[in-house]
Coordinates of C-alpha atoms in Angstrom, one line a residue:
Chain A
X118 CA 78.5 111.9 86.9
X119 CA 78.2 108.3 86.8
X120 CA 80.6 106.8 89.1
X121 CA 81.7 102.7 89.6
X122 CA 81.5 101.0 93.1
X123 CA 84.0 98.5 94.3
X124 CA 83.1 96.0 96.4
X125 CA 84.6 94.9 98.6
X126 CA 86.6 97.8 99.7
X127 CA 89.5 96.1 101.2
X128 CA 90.8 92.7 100.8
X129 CA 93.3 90.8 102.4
X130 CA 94.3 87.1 100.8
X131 CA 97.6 84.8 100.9
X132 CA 99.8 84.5 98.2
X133 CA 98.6 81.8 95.3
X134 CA 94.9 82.5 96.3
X135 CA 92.3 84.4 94.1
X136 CA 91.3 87.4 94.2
X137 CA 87.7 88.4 93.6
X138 CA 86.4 92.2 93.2
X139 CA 83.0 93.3 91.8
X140 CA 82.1 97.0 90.4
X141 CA 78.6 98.2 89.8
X142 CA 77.7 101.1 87.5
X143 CA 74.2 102.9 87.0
X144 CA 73.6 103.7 83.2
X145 CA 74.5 102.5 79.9
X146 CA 78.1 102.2 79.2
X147 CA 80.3 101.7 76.1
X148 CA 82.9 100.1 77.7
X149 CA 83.9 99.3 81.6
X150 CA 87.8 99.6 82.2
X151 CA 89.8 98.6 84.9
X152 CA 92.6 100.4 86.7
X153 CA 95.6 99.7 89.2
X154 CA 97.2 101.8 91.7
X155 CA 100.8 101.0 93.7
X156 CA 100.5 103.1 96.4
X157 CA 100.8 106.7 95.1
X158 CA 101.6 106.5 92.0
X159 CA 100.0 106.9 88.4
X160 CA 97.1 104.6 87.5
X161 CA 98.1 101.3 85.1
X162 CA 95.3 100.4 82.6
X163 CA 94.8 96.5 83.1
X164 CA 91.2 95.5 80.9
X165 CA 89.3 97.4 78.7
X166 CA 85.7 95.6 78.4
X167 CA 83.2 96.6 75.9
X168 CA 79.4 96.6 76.3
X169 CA 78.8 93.8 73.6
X170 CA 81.8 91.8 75.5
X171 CA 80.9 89.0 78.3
X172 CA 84.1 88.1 79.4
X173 CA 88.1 89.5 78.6
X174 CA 91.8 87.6 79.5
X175 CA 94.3 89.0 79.9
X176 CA 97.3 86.9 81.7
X177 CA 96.4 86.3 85.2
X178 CA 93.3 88.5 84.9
X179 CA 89.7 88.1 83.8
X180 CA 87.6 90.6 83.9
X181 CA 83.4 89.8 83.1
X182 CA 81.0 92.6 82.2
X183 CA 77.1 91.7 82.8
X184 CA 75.4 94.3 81.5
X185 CA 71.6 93.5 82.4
X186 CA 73.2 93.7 86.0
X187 CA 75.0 96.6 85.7
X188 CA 78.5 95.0 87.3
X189 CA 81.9 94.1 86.5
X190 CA 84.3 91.3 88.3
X191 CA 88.1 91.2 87.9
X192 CA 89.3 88.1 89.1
X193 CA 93.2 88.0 89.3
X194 CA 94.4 84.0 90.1
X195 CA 97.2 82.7 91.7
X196 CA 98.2 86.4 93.3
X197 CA 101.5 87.4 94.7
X198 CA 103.4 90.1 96.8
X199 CA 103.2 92.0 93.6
X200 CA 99.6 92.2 93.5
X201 CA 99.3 94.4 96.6
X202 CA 97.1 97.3 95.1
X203 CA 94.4 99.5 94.8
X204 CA 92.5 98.3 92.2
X205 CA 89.4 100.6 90.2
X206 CA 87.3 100.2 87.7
X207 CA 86.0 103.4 85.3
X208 CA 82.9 103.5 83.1
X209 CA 82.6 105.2 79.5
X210 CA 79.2 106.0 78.8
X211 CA 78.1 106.2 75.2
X212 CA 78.6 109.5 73.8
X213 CA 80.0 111.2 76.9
X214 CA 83.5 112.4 76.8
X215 CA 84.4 111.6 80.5
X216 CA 85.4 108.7 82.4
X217 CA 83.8 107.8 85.9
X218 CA 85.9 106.2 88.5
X219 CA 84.8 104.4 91.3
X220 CA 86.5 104.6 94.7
X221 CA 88.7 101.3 94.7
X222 CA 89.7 98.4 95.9
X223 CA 92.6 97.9 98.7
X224 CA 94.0 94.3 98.1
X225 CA 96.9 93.6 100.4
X226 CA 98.5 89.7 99.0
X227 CA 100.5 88.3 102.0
X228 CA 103.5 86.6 100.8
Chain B
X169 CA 108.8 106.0 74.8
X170 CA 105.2 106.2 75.0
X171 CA 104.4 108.2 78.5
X172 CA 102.5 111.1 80.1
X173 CA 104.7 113.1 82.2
X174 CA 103.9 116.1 84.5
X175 CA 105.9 118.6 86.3
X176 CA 106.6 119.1 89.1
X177 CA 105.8 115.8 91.1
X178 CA 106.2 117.5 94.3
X179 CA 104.8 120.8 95.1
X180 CA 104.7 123.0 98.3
X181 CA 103.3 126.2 97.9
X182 CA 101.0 129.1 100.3
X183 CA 97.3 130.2 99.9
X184 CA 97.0 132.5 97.2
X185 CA 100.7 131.9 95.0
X186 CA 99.5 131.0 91.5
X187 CA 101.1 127.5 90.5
X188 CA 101.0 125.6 86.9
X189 CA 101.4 122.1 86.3
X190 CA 102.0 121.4 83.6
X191 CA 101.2 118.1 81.5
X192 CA 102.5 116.4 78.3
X193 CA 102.2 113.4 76.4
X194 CA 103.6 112.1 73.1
X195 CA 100.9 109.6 71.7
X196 CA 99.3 112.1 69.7
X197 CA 96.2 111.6 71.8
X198 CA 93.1 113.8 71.5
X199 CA 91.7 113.5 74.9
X200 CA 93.3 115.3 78.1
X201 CA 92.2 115.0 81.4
X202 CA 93.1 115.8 84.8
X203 CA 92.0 114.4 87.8
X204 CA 92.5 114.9 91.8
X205 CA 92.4 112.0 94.1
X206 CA 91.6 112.3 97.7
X207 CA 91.8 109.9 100.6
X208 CA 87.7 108.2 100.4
X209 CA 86.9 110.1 97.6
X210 CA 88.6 108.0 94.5
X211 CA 89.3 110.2 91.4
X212 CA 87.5 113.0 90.8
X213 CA 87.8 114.5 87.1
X214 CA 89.0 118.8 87.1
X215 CA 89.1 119.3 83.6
X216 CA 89.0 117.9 80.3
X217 CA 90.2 118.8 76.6
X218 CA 88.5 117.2 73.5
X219 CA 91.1 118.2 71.2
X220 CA 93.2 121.5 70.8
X221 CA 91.0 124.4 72.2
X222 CA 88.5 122.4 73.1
X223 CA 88.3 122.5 76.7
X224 CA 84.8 121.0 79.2
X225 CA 84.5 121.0 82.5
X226 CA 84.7 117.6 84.7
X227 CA 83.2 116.6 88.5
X228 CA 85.5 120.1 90.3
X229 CA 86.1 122.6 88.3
X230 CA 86.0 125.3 90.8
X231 CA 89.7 127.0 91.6
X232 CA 91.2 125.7 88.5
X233 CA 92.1 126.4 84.3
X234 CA 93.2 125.0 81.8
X235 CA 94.6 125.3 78.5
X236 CA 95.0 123.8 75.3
X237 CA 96.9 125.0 73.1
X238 CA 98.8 122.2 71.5
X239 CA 97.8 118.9 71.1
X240 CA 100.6 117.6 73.5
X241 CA 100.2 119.5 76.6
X242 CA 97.9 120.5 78.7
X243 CA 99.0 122.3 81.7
X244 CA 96.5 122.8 85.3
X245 CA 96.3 126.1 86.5
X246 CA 95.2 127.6 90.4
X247 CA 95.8 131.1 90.2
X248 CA 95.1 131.1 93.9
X249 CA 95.4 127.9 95.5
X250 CA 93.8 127.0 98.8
X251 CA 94.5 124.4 101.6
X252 CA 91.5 122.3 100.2
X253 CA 93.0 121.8 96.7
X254 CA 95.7 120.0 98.6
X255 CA 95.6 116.6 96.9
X256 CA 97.7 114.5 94.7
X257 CA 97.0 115.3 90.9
X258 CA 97.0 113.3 87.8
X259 CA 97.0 114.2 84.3
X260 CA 95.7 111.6 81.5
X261 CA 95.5 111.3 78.0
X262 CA 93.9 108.9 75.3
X263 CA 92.5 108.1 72.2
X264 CA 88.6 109.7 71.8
X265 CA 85.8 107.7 69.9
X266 CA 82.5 109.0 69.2
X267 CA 81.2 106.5 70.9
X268 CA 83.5 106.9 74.1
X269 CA 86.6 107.2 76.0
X270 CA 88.9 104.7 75.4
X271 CA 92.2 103.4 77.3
X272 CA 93.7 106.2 79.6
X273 CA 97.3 106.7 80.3
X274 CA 98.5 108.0 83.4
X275 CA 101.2 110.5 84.0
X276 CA 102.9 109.4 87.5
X277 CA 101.2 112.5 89.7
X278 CA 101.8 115.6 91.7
X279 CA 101.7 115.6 95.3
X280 CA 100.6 119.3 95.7
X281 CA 100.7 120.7 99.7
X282 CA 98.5 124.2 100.2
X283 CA 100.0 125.6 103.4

């Protein structure tokens, strides 16, 4: 199936910086959706993107879709200790009951 | 309290013992899923369930069931687990669109050990 990539893999930043991360995908989605992960535990929806969206807010989080590209960004500003994740993003093709993960993001905010 | 819960959350078990987890949520969702996630490998879909009795294959299938019998649960069956489906387990649910899957919600996991 289908499957996101995170990029980068790991990412270390102070506290009050930005936080960049990029996913690619390689077919036609319906929507793009993006995930976090405290270590261990169950998955917390964040941003659900659709195809004919460009850009999404939510709080400290944007999240911009570029379909032509195939790729995804979540950008989370002024981070703190809470932030310290693994971050995924999960594609929903048209017409296709599943939901494709890619294989995350480690992003470790130093207070 | 809207929420996906599964039991247990910590399982250790021997090669061969048939376990169940099992799964429920109370948003009236159509779509189940369960997923395994592995160190490097992300999350891997098991199973999946449309809607009751309606049950499709995901990424690993092999060395598990399921069932759906009711709309709110949907419990992960290994009728003879091995030391490689040691992993930590998630079950999901969500609304279903024709035109795709929408929003999942995560149940908090099971830590399963395969001795």
């Amino acid at each position: 199936s289908q499957q996101g990539e995170e990029d980068p893999q790991a990412l270390s930043i102070q506290e009050g910086e930005n936080a960049t991360m990029n996913c690619s995908y390689k077919t036609s989605i319906n929507n793009l959706q993006w995930y976090r992960q405290n270590s261990g535990r169950g998955l917390v929806h964040l941003i659900l993107i659709r195809s004919n969206e460009r850009e999404k807010h939510s709080g400290r989080l944007r999240v911009t879709l570029d379909t032509s590209k195939k790729s995804s960004s979540l950008l989370i500003t002024a981070s703190r200790a809470a932030d310290t994740a693994s971050y995924f993003c999960a594609t929903a093709d048209y017409g296709n009951n599943r939901l494709a993960f890619g294989k995350g993001n480690q992003v470790v905010v130093i207070p | 309290e809207a929420q996906v819960t599964q039991n247990p959350r910590y399982l250790i078990t021997v090669t061969g013992k048939k376990l169940t987890v099992t799964c429920s949520q109370n948003m009236n969702h159509e779509y189940m899923s369960w997923y395994r996630q592995d160190p490097g490998l992300g999350l891997r879909q098991i199973y999946y369930s449309m809607n009751v009795e309606v049950t499709d294959k995901g990424d690993v299938p092999e060395g598990y069931k399921v069932s759906r019998k009711e709309k709110r649960n949907f419990p992960l069956i290994l009728e003879s687990p091995s030391p490689n489906q040691t992993s930590l387990y998630f079950c999901a649910s969500s609304l279903s669109r024709t035109s795709g899957i929408e929003t999942q919600y995560f149940g908090p996991g099971t830590r399963l050990l395969v001795l």
